[in-house]
DNA sequence: TGCCAGGCTTCAC
DNA sequence: GTGAAGCATGGC
Protein backbone atom coordinates (compact mmCIF):
# COMPACT_ATOMS: atom_id res chain seq x y z
CA UNK A 1 0.00 0.00 0.00
CA UNK A 2 1.38 3.33 -1.11
CA UNK A 3 0.82 6.14 1.37
CA UNK A 4 1.30 9.86 1.11
CA UNK A 5 -0.01 12.87 2.97
CA UNK A 6 -1.83 15.44 0.88
CA UNK A 7 -3.56 18.44 2.36
CA UNK A 8 -3.82 18.49 6.14
CA UNK A 9 -6.18 15.82 7.44
CA UNK A 10 -6.35 14.05 4.10
CA UNK A 11 -4.53 10.85 3.23
CA UNK A 12 -3.95 9.75 -0.30
CA UNK A 13 -3.64 6.02 -0.74
CA UNK A 14 -3.17 3.61 -3.57
CA UNK A 15 -5.36 0.62 -2.87
CA UNK A 16 -5.56 -2.59 -4.85
CA UNK A 17 -8.65 -4.77 -5.03
CA UNK A 18 -10.71 -1.93 -3.58
CA UNK A 19 -13.89 -0.57 -5.16
CA UNK A 20 -16.21 1.60 -3.10
CA UNK A 21 -19.25 1.03 -5.27
CA UNK A 22 -18.78 -2.71 -5.17
CA UNK A 23 -18.35 -2.73 -1.40
CA UNK A 24 -21.35 -0.44 -0.91
CA UNK A 25 -23.52 -2.60 -3.16
CA UNK A 26 -22.34 -5.97 -1.89
CA UNK A 27 -25.05 -6.10 0.76
CA UNK A 28 -22.66 -6.39 3.70
CA UNK A 29 -22.95 -2.82 4.97
CA UNK A 30 -25.78 -0.34 5.02
CA UNK A 31 -24.00 2.79 6.20
CA UNK A 32 -21.54 3.22 3.35
CA UNK A 33 -23.31 5.56 0.99
CA UNK A 34 -22.52 7.48 -2.14
CA UNK A 35 -22.59 11.27 -1.75
CA UNK A 36 -23.83 13.72 -4.37
CA UNK A 37 -20.26 14.50 -5.46
CA UNK A 38 -19.52 10.84 -6.16
CA UNK A 39 -17.45 10.29 -3.03
CA UNK A 40 -18.54 7.83 -0.34
CA UNK A 41 -19.24 8.30 3.36
CA UNK A 42 -18.58 5.42 5.72
CA UNK A 43 -20.15 5.56 9.17
CA UNK A 44 -18.73 3.22 11.80
CA UNK A 45 -19.12 3.64 15.53
CA UNK A 46 -18.84 7.34 16.31
CA UNK A 47 -16.81 7.99 13.18
CA UNK A 48 -17.47 9.11 9.67
CA UNK A 49 -14.96 8.81 6.85
CA UNK A 50 -15.27 10.42 3.46
CA UNK A 51 -13.46 8.58 0.67
CA UNK A 52 -13.04 9.92 -2.81
CA UNK A 53 -11.74 7.94 -5.75
CA UNK A 54 -8.99 9.81 -7.61
CA UNK A 55 -8.60 7.34 -10.45
CA UNK A 56 -5.82 4.89 -11.10
CA UNK A 57 -6.51 3.04 -7.87
CA UNK A 58 -5.85 6.12 -5.77
CA UNK A 59 -8.16 7.37 -3.04
CA UNK A 60 -8.37 10.40 -0.77
CA UNK A 61 -9.50 9.75 2.81
CA UNK A 62 -10.42 12.66 5.07
CA UNK A 63 -8.72 11.32 8.17
CA UNK A 64 -5.31 11.59 9.74
CA UNK A 65 -2.65 8.94 9.50
CA UNK A 66 -3.16 7.81 13.09
CA UNK A 67 -6.91 7.31 12.69
CA UNK A 68 -6.29 5.44 9.47
CA UNK A 69 -3.70 3.16 11.03
CA UNK A 70 -5.65 2.49 14.22
CA UNK A 71 -9.10 2.07 12.73
CA UNK A 72 -9.84 2.31 9.02
CA UNK A 73 -6.99 0.13 7.84
CA UNK A 74 -8.45 -2.82 9.73
CA UNK A 75 -12.06 -1.78 9.02
CA UNK A 76 -11.48 -2.12 5.27
CA UNK A 77 -9.37 -5.25 5.78
CA UNK A 78 -6.53 -3.65 3.84
CA UNK A 79 -3.85 -6.05 5.01
CA UNK A 80 -5.52 -9.04 3.38
CA UNK A 81 -4.50 -10.12 -0.12
CA UNK A 82 -7.77 -10.43 -2.01
CA UNK A 83 -5.89 -10.78 -5.28
CA UNK A 84 -4.38 -14.03 -4.04
CA UNK A 85 -7.84 -15.34 -3.18
CA UNK A 86 -9.15 -14.43 -6.61
CA UNK A 87 -6.23 -16.16 -8.27
CA UNK A 88 -7.06 -19.28 -6.27
CA UNK A 89 -10.43 -19.58 -8.00
CA UNK A 90 -10.69 -22.72 -10.12
CA UNK A 91 -9.86 -21.60 -13.67
CA UNK A 92 -12.20 -24.26 -15.02
CA UNK A 93 -15.09 -22.78 -13.07
CA UNK A 94 -16.19 -20.14 -15.58
CA UNK A 95 -19.03 -18.85 -13.45
CA UNK A 96 -16.90 -18.28 -10.35
CA UNK A 97 -14.02 -16.87 -12.39
CA UNK A 98 -16.37 -14.29 -13.87
CA UNK A 99 -17.96 -13.59 -10.49
CA UNK A 100 -14.57 -12.97 -8.87
CA UNK A 101 -13.57 -10.67 -11.71
CA UNK A 102 -16.85 -8.76 -11.60
CA UNK A 103 -16.55 -8.17 -7.84
CA UNK A 104 -12.78 -7.83 -7.68
CA UNK A 105 -12.99 -4.69 -5.55
CA UNK A 106 -15.08 -6.23 -2.79
CA UNK A 107 -13.60 -6.52 0.68
CA UNK A 108 -15.10 -8.00 3.81
CA UNK A 109 -15.39 -5.08 6.21
CA UNK A 110 -14.76 -5.54 9.92
CA UNK A 111 -17.97 -4.14 11.32
CA UNK A 112 -19.35 -4.09 14.82
CA UNK A 113 -20.87 -7.44 15.92
CA UNK A 114 -23.90 -5.89 17.65
CA UNK A 115 -24.62 -3.62 14.69
CA UNK A 116 -24.43 -6.61 12.35
CA UNK A 117 -26.68 -8.74 14.54
CA UNK A 118 -29.32 -6.03 14.76
CA UNK A 119 -29.03 -5.01 11.10
CA UNK A 120 -29.27 -8.50 9.65
CA UNK A 121 -32.19 -9.37 11.93
CA UNK A 122 -34.11 -6.44 10.49
CA UNK A 123 -32.88 -7.23 6.95
CA UNK A 124 -35.01 -10.35 6.59
CA UNK A 125 -37.57 -10.09 3.81
CA UNK A 126 -36.57 -6.51 3.07
CA UNK A 127 -34.99 -5.01 -0.03
CA UNK A 128 -31.60 -3.36 0.42
CA UNK A 129 -32.91 0.26 0.10
CA UNK A 130 -35.53 -0.53 2.76
CA UNK A 131 -32.85 -1.98 5.04
CA UNK A 132 -30.75 1.17 4.68
CA UNK A 133 -33.77 3.29 5.44
CA UNK A 134 -34.67 1.34 8.57
CA UNK A 135 -31.07 1.44 9.85
CA UNK A 136 -30.91 5.18 9.28
CA UNK A 137 -34.19 5.66 11.16
CA UNK A 138 -32.92 3.60 14.10
CA UNK A 139 -29.71 5.65 14.24
CA UNK A 140 -31.52 8.99 14.06
CA UNK A 141 -34.00 8.07 16.76
CA UNK A 142 -31.81 6.17 19.20
CA UNK A 143 -28.16 6.61 18.19
CA UNK A 144 -25.64 8.81 19.94
CA UNK A 145 -25.05 12.03 17.95
CA UNK A 146 -21.54 12.98 16.89
CA UNK A 147 -20.16 15.88 14.91
CA UNK A 148 -18.63 15.68 11.46
CA UNK A 149 -17.51 18.29 8.96
CA UNK A 150 -20.80 17.72 7.20
CA UNK A 151 -22.95 18.19 10.32
CA UNK A 152 -24.38 15.97 13.03
CA UNK A 153 -24.45 12.23 12.43
CA UNK A 154 -25.76 9.42 14.60
CA UNK A 155 -23.99 6.28 15.72
CA UNK A 156 -25.69 2.92 15.56
CA UNK A 157 -27.74 2.66 18.77
CA UNK A 158 -26.27 0.68 21.65
CA UNK A 159 -28.10 -2.49 22.71
CA UNK A 160 -28.85 -0.91 26.09
CA UNK A 161 -30.67 1.93 24.36
CA UNK A 162 -32.85 -0.36 22.25
CA UNK A 163 -33.45 -2.71 25.19
CA UNK A 164 -34.94 0.29 26.99
CA UNK A 165 -37.50 0.83 24.22
CA UNK A 166 -40.79 -0.97 23.97
CA UNK A 167 -41.50 -3.24 21.01
CA UNK A 168 -44.13 -0.72 19.93
CA UNK A 169 -41.57 2.10 19.92
CA UNK A 170 -39.19 0.05 17.80
CA UNK A 171 -42.08 -0.71 15.49
CA UNK A 172 -42.11 2.95 14.48
CA UNK A 173 -38.73 2.42 12.76
CA UNK A 174 -40.19 0.45 9.86
CA UNK A 175 -39.19 -2.83 11.47
CA UNK A 176 -42.60 -4.44 11.04
CA UNK A 177 -42.88 -7.86 12.62
CA UNK A 178 -39.11 -7.84 13.20
CA UNK A 179 -39.42 -5.29 16.01
CA UNK A 180 -39.88 -8.07 18.56
CA UNK A 181 -36.76 -9.82 17.26
CA UNK A 182 -34.64 -6.67 17.51
CA UNK A 183 -35.96 -6.03 21.01
CA UNK A 184 -35.12 -9.56 22.14
CA UNK A 185 -31.61 -9.33 20.68
CA UNK A 186 -31.05 -5.99 22.39
CA UNK A 187 -32.16 -7.33 25.75
CA UNK A 188 -30.00 -10.46 25.45
CA UNK A 189 -26.97 -8.41 24.47
CA UNK A 190 -27.47 -5.66 27.03
CA UNK A 191 -27.98 -8.13 29.85
CA UNK A 192 -24.88 -10.11 28.93
CA UNK A 193 -26.89 -13.26 28.28
CA UNK A 194 -25.42 -13.00 24.80
CA UNK A 195 -21.75 -12.07 25.32
CA UNK A 196 -20.72 -10.78 21.91
CA UNK A 197 -17.29 -9.65 23.10
CA UNK A 198 -16.57 -13.01 24.71
CA UNK A 199 -17.78 -14.89 21.65
CA UNK A 200 -15.03 -13.22 19.65
CA UNK A 201 -12.73 -16.00 20.86
CA UNK A 202 -15.19 -18.86 20.41
CA UNK A 203 -14.96 -21.57 17.77
CA UNK A 204 -17.08 -21.01 14.68
CA UNK A 205 -19.59 -23.70 15.64
CA UNK A 206 -20.00 -22.32 19.16
CA UNK A 207 -20.48 -18.80 17.82
CA UNK A 208 -23.01 -19.97 15.22
CA UNK A 209 -25.13 -21.76 17.81
CA UNK A 210 -24.96 -18.84 20.24
CA UNK A 211 -26.21 -16.46 17.56
CA UNK A 212 -28.99 -18.84 16.53
CA UNK A 213 -30.11 -18.83 20.13
CA UNK A 214 -31.40 -15.30 19.59
CA UNK A 215 -35.12 -15.03 18.78
CA UNK A 216 -35.41 -14.21 15.07
CA UNK A 217 -31.95 -15.45 14.10
CA UNK A 218 -31.62 -18.47 11.83
CA UNK A 219 -28.79 -19.90 9.75
CA UNK A 220 -28.68 -17.08 7.23
CA UNK A 221 -28.66 -14.13 9.64
CA UNK A 222 -26.20 -15.89 11.96
CA UNK A 223 -23.85 -16.53 9.03
CA UNK A 224 -23.99 -12.87 8.03
CA UNK A 225 -23.15 -11.79 11.57
CA UNK A 226 -20.25 -14.23 11.63
CA UNK A 227 -18.83 -13.00 8.34
CA UNK A 228 -19.43 -9.26 8.59
CA UNK A 229 -19.33 -8.78 12.38
CA UNK A 230 -16.81 -11.40 13.50
CA UNK A 231 -14.76 -11.69 10.31
CA UNK A 232 -15.16 -15.48 10.28
CA UNK A 233 -13.98 -15.86 6.73
CA UNK A 234 -15.42 -19.32 6.17
CA UNK A 235 -18.98 -18.23 6.93
CA UNK A 236 -21.10 -18.65 3.80
CA UNK A 237 -24.52 -17.01 4.19
CA UNK A 238 -27.10 -18.64 1.94
CA UNK A 239 -29.85 -16.32 0.78
CA UNK A 240 -32.11 -16.43 -2.25
CA UNK A 241 -29.31 -15.29 -4.58
CA UNK A 242 -26.83 -17.84 -3.34
CA UNK A 243 -29.40 -20.63 -3.55
CA UNK A 244 -30.13 -19.56 -7.09
CA UNK A 245 -26.46 -19.90 -8.03
CA UNK A 246 -26.02 -23.16 -6.13
CA UNK A 247 -29.11 -24.67 -7.76
CA UNK A 248 -28.04 -23.60 -11.25
CA UNK A 249 -24.29 -24.20 -11.08
CA UNK A 250 -23.36 -26.48 -8.21
CA UNK A 251 -25.92 -29.27 -8.14
CA UNK A 252 -23.20 -31.72 -7.13
CA UNK A 253 -22.12 -29.55 -4.21
CA UNK A 254 -20.08 -26.41 -3.80
CA UNK A 255 -16.30 -26.89 -3.36
CA UNK A 256 -16.05 -25.35 0.12
CA UNK A 257 -12.87 -27.30 0.87
CA UNK A 258 -11.06 -25.71 -2.04
CA UNK A 259 -11.79 -22.24 -0.68
CA UNK A 260 -11.22 -22.95 3.00
CA UNK A 261 -10.22 -19.80 4.80
CA UNK A 262 -11.98 -17.47 2.37
CA UNK A 263 -15.33 -19.05 1.54
CA UNK A 264 -16.96 -15.84 2.77
CA UNK A 265 -15.15 -13.81 0.12
CA UNK A 266 -16.26 -16.27 -2.55
CA UNK A 267 -19.81 -15.98 -1.25
CA UNK A 268 -19.67 -12.21 -1.67
CA UNK A 269 -18.42 -12.56 -5.27
CA UNK A 270 -21.34 -14.87 -6.05
CA UNK A 271 -23.92 -12.67 -4.31
CA UNK A 272 -22.77 -9.55 -6.13
CA UNK A 273 -22.46 -11.26 -9.52
CA UNK A 274 -25.73 -13.18 -9.31
CA UNK A 275 -27.65 -9.99 -8.57
CA UNK A 276 -25.98 -8.41 -11.59
CA UNK A 277 -26.95 -11.33 -13.82
CA UNK A 278 -30.54 -11.07 -12.66
CA UNK A 279 -30.72 -7.34 -13.18
CA UNK A 280 -30.69 -6.41 -9.49
CA UNK A 281 -27.12 -5.14 -9.38
C1' DT B 1 -51.54 0.16 -7.62
C1' DG B 2 -49.78 -4.01 -6.57
C1' DC B 3 -45.84 -6.82 -5.84
C1' DC B 4 -42.17 -8.59 -3.27
C1' DA B 5 -38.06 -8.57 -0.42
C1' DG B 6 -29.94 -10.88 2.13
C1' DG B 7 -35.96 -15.40 6.54
C1' DC B 8 -37.84 -16.74 10.60
C1' DT B 9 -41.25 -18.78 13.82
C1' DT B 10 -45.13 -21.47 14.38
C1' DC B 11 -47.95 -25.23 13.65
C1' DA B 12 -49.73 -29.27 11.31
C1' DC B 13 -48.63 -33.85 10.13
C1' DG C 1 -38.13 -33.93 11.02
C1' DT C 2 -40.28 -31.79 7.35
C1' DG C 3 -43.25 -28.62 4.79
C1' DA C 4 -46.38 -24.84 4.43
C1' DA C 5 -48.54 -20.79 6.18
C1' DG C 6 -48.16 -16.22 8.04
C1' DC C 7 -45.86 -12.22 8.84
C1' DA C 8 -45.54 -5.86 8.36
C1' DT C 9 -43.98 -2.39 5.62
C1' DG C 10 -41.19 0.43 2.41
C1' DG C 11 -39.72 1.15 -2.28
C1' DC C 12 -40.07 0.35 -7.08
PDB file of N, CA, C and O in Angstrom, chain A residues 33-67:
ATOM      1  N   UNK A  33     -22.417   5.011   2.004  1.00  0.00           N
ATOM      2  CA  UNK A  33     -23.308   5.556   0.986  1.00  0.00           C
ATOM      3  C   UNK A  33     -22.624   6.566   0.090  1.00  0.00           C
ATOM      4  O   UNK A  33     -21.746   7.314   0.527  1.00  0.00           O
ATOM      5  N   UNK A  34     -23.064   6.562  -1.159  1.00  0.00           N
ATOM      6  CA  UNK A  34     -22.517   7.485  -2.143  1.00  0.00           C
ATOM      7  C   UNK A  34     -23.066   8.885  -1.909  1.00  0.00           C
ATOM      8  O   UNK A  34     -24.270   9.062  -1.708  1.00  0.00           O
ATOM      9  N   UNK A  35     -22.185   9.871  -1.913  1.00  0.00           N
ATOM     10  CA  UNK A  35     -22.594  11.269  -1.754  1.00  0.00           C
ATOM     11  C   UNK A  35     -22.872  11.876  -3.128  1.00  0.00           C
ATOM     12  O   UNK A  35     -22.564  11.275  -4.163  1.00  0.00           O
ATOM     13  N   UNK A  36     -23.451  13.063  -3.119  1.00  0.00           N
ATOM     14  CA  UNK A  36     -23.833  13.715  -4.367  1.00  0.00           C
ATOM     15  C   UNK A  36     -22.627  13.974  -5.268  1.00  0.00           C
ATOM     16  O   UNK A  36     -22.748  13.972  -6.496  1.00  0.00           O
ATOM     17  N   UNK A  37     -21.449  14.186  -4.659  1.00  0.00           N
ATOM     18  CA  UNK A  37     -20.260  14.500  -5.459  1.00  0.00           C
ATOM     19  C   UNK A  37     -19.530  13.247  -5.945  1.00  0.00           C
ATOM     20  O   UNK A  37     -18.447  13.335  -6.525  1.00  0.00           O
ATOM     21  N   UNK A  38     -20.124  12.078  -5.690  1.00  0.00           N
ATOM     22  CA  UNK A  38     -19.517  10.841  -6.164  1.00  0.00           C
ATOM     23  C   UNK A  38     -18.579  10.194  -5.165  1.00  0.00           C
ATOM     24  O   UNK A  38     -18.140   9.067  -5.377  1.00  0.00           O
ATOM     25  N   UNK A  39     -18.266  10.902  -4.079  1.00  0.00           N
ATOM     26  CA  UNK A  39     -17.453  10.289  -3.031  1.00  0.00           C
ATOM     27  C   UNK A  39     -18.353   9.407  -2.168  1.00  0.00           C
ATOM     28  O   UNK A  39     -19.568   9.356  -2.373  1.00  0.00           O
ATOM     29  N   UNK A  40     -17.755   8.700  -1.227  1.00  0.00           N
ATOM     30  CA  UNK A  40     -18.535   7.826  -0.342  1.00  0.00           C
ATOM     31  C   UNK A  40     -18.296   8.199   1.117  1.00  0.00           C
ATOM     32  O   UNK A  40     -17.173   8.580   1.490  1.00  0.00           O
ATOM     33  N   UNK A  41     -19.349   8.082   1.910  1.00  0.00           N
ATOM     34  CA  UNK A  41     -19.242   8.295   3.355  1.00  0.00           C
ATOM     35  C   UNK A  41     -19.444   6.973   4.063  1.00  0.00           C
ATOM     36  O   UNK A  41     -20.440   6.286   3.837  1.00  0.00           O
ATOM     37  N   UNK A  42     -18.479   6.647   4.927  1.00  0.00           N
ATOM     38  CA  UNK A  42     -18.580   5.421   5.720  1.00  0.00           C
ATOM     39  C   UNK A  42     -18.791   5.810   7.176  1.00  0.00           C
ATOM     40  O   UNK A  42     -17.980   6.528   7.751  1.00  0.00           O
ATOM     41  N   UNK A  43     -19.891   5.340   7.756  1.00  0.00           N
ATOM     42  CA  UNK A  43     -20.150   5.558   9.174  1.00  0.00           C
ATOM     43  C   UNK A  43     -19.841   4.276   9.923  1.00  0.00           C
ATOM     44  O   UNK A  43     -20.332   3.199   9.558  1.00  0.00           O
ATOM     45  N   UNK A  44     -19.052   4.379  10.975  1.00  0.00           N
ATOM     46  CA  UNK A  44     -18.725   3.219  11.804  1.00  0.00           C
ATOM     47  C   UNK A  44     -18.489   3.712  13.218  1.00  0.00           C
ATOM     48  O   UNK A  44     -17.641   4.595  13.423  1.00  0.00           O
ATOM     49  N   UNK A  45     -19.231   3.153  14.168  1.00  0.00           N
ATOM     50  CA  UNK A  45     -19.118   3.641  15.534  1.00  0.00           C
ATOM     51  C   UNK A  45     -19.445   5.127  15.571  1.00  0.00           C
ATOM     52  O   UNK A  45     -20.412   5.566  14.957  1.00  0.00           O
ATOM     53  N   UNK A  46     -18.627   5.892  16.280  1.00  0.00           N
ATOM     54  CA  UNK A  46     -18.844   7.342  16.306  1.00  0.00           C
ATOM     55  C   UNK A  46     -17.848   8.012  15.368  1.00  0.00           C
ATOM     56  O   UNK A  46     -17.177   8.985  15.716  1.00  0.00           O
ATOM     57  N   UNK A  47     -17.741   7.455  14.178  1.00  0.00           N
ATOM     58  CA  UNK A  47     -16.813   7.987  13.183  1.00  0.00           C
ATOM     59  C   UNK A  47     -17.515   8.095  11.844  1.00  0.00           C
ATOM     60  O   UNK A  47     -18.407   7.317  11.538  1.00  0.00           O
ATOM     61  N   UNK A  48     -17.059   9.042  11.069  1.00  0.00           N
ATOM     62  CA  UNK A  48     -17.468   9.109   9.666  1.00  0.00           C
ATOM     63  C   UNK A  48     -16.213   9.370   8.848  1.00  0.00           C
ATOM     64  O   UNK A  48     -15.395  10.224   9.184  1.00  0.00           O
ATOM     65  N   UNK A  49     -16.078   8.615   7.762  1.00  0.00           N
ATOM     66  CA  UNK A  49     -14.959   8.812   6.851  1.00  0.00           C
ATOM     67  C   UNK A  49     -15.496   9.118   5.471  1.00  0.00           C
ATOM     68  O   UNK A  49     -16.397   8.435   4.986  1.00  0.00           O
ATOM     69  N   UNK A  50     -14.945  10.147   4.857  1.00  0.00           N
ATOM     70  CA  UNK A  50     -15.274  10.420   3.463  1.00  0.00           C
ATOM     71  C   UNK A  50     -14.126   9.909   2.598  1.00  0.00           C
ATOM     72  O   UNK A  50     -12.957  10.189   2.871  1.00  0.00           O
ATOM     73  N   UNK A  51     -14.466   9.138   1.575  1.00  0.00           N
ATOM     74  CA  UNK A  51     -13.459   8.578   0.667  1.00  0.00           C
ATOM     75  C   UNK A  51     -13.802   8.997  -0.750  1.00  0.00           C
ATOM     76  O   UNK A  51     -14.945   8.852  -1.191  1.00  0.00           O
ATOM     77  N   UNK A  52     -12.814   9.481  -1.431  1.00  0.00           N
ATOM     78  CA  UNK A  52     -13.036   9.925  -2.808  1.00  0.00           C
ATOM     79  C   UNK A  52     -12.069   9.205  -3.726  1.00  0.00           C
ATOM     80  O   UNK A  52     -10.858   9.176  -3.474  1.00  0.00           O
ATOM     81  N   UNK A  53     -12.597   8.592  -4.767  1.00  0.00           N
ATOM     82  CA  UNK A  53     -11.742   7.941  -5.749  1.00  0.00           C
ATOM     83  C   UNK A  53     -11.064   8.989  -6.621  1.00  0.00           C
ATOM     84  O   UNK A  53     -11.718   9.916  -7.098  1.00  0.00           O
ATOM     85  N   UNK A  54      -9.748   8.829  -6.816  1.00  0.00           N
ATOM     86  CA  UNK A  54      -8.990   9.805  -7.613  1.00  0.00           C
ATOM     87  C   UNK A  54      -8.617   9.249  -8.973  1.00  0.00           C
ATOM     88  O   UNK A  54      -8.005   9.945  -9.781  1.00  0.00           O
ATOM     89  N   UNK A  55      -8.993   7.990  -9.213  1.00  0.00           N
ATOM     90  CA  UNK A  55      -8.601   7.338 -10.452  1.00  0.00           C
ATOM     91  C   UNK A  55      -7.278   6.620 -10.295  1.00  0.00           C
ATOM     92  O   UNK A  55      -6.469   6.969  -9.420  1.00  0.00           O
ATOM     93  N   UNK A  56      -7.084   5.625 -11.128  1.00  0.00           N
ATOM     94  CA  UNK A  56      -5.819   4.888 -11.098  1.00  0.00           C
ATOM     95  C   UNK A  56      -5.578   4.146  -9.803  1.00  0.00           C
ATOM     96  O   UNK A  56      -4.422   3.920  -9.425  1.00  0.00           O
ATOM     97  N   UNK A  57      -6.659   3.778  -9.125  1.00  0.00           N
ATOM     98  CA  UNK A  57      -6.506   3.038  -7.874  1.00  0.00           C
ATOM     99  C   UNK A  57      -6.117   3.899  -6.692  1.00  0.00           C
ATOM    100  O   UNK A  57      -5.773   3.377  -5.627  1.00  0.00           O
ATOM    101  N   UNK A  58      -6.209   5.227  -6.875  1.00  0.00           N
ATOM    102  CA  UNK A  58      -5.852   6.124  -5.774  1.00  0.00           C
ATOM    103  C   UNK A  58      -7.115   6.691  -5.129  1.00  0.00           C
ATOM    104  O   UNK A  58      -8.123   6.920  -5.791  1.00  0.00           O
ATOM    105  N   UNK A  59      -7.010   6.893  -3.814  1.00  0.00           N
ATOM    106  CA  UNK A  59      -8.162   7.367  -3.040  1.00  0.00           C
ATOM    107  C   UNK A  59      -7.715   8.430  -2.041  1.00  0.00           C
ATOM    108  O   UNK A  59      -6.595   8.374  -1.533  1.00  0.00           O
ATOM    109  N   UNK A  60      -8.612   9.384  -1.792  1.00  0.00           N
ATOM    110  CA  UNK A  60      -8.367  10.401  -0.766  1.00  0.00           C
ATOM    111  C   UNK A  60      -9.303  10.139   0.403  1.00  0.00           C
ATOM    112  O   UNK A  60     -10.524  10.035   0.220  1.00  0.00           O
ATOM    113  N   UNK A  61      -8.732  10.017   1.601  1.00  0.00           N
ATOM    114  CA  UNK A  61      -9.500   9.749   2.815  1.00  0.00           C
ATOM    115  C   UNK A  61      -9.369  10.959   3.736  1.00  0.00           C
ATOM    116  O   UNK A  61      -8.238  11.420   3.989  1.00  0.00           O
ATOM    117  N   UNK A  62     -10.501  11.449   4.244  1.00  0.00           N
ATOM    118  CA  UNK A  62     -10.421  12.657   5.072  1.00  0.00           C
ATOM    119  C   UNK A  62     -10.187  12.308   6.543  1.00  0.00           C
ATOM    120  O   UNK A  62     -10.965  12.660   7.424  1.00  0.00           O
ATOM    121  N   UNK A  63      -9.094  11.619   6.780  1.00  0.00           N
ATOM    122  CA  UNK A  63      -8.716  11.322   8.166  1.00  0.00           C
ATOM    123  C   UNK A  63      -7.201  11.448   8.275  1.00  0.00           C
ATOM    124  O   UNK A  63      -6.490  11.482   7.273  1.00  0.00           O
ATOM    125  N   UNK A  64      -6.742  11.533   9.514  1.00  0.00           N
ATOM    126  CA  UNK A  64      -5.307  11.593   9.745  1.00  0.00           C
ATOM    127  C   UNK A  64      -4.686  10.213   9.666  1.00  0.00           C
ATOM    128  O   UNK A  64      -5.387   9.200   9.646  1.00  0.00           O
ATOM    129  N   UNK A  65      -3.355  10.207   9.609  1.00  0.00           N
ATOM    130  CA  UNK A  65      -2.648   8.936   9.503  1.00  0.00           C
ATOM    131  C   UNK A  65      -2.921   8.027  10.703  1.00  0.00           C
ATOM    132  O   UNK A  65      -3.120   6.824  10.551  1.00  0.00           O
ATOM    133  N   UNK A  66      -2.971   8.628  11.896  1.00  0.00           N
ATOM    134  CA  UNK A  66      -3.164   7.811  13.090  1.00  0.00           C
ATOM    135  C   UNK A  66      -4.530   7.132  13.075  1.00  0.00           C
ATOM    136  O   UNK A  66      -4.645   5.937  13.370  1.00  0.00           O
ATOM    137  N   UNK A  67      -5.571   7.900  12.733  1.00  0.00           N
ATOM    138  CA  UNK A  67      -6.914   7.308  12.695  1.00  0.00           C
ATOM    139  C   UNK A  67      -6.979   6.218  11.633  1.00  0.00           C
ATOM    140  O   UNK A  67      -7.615   5.175  11.828  1.00  0.00           O
TER     141      UNK A  67
END
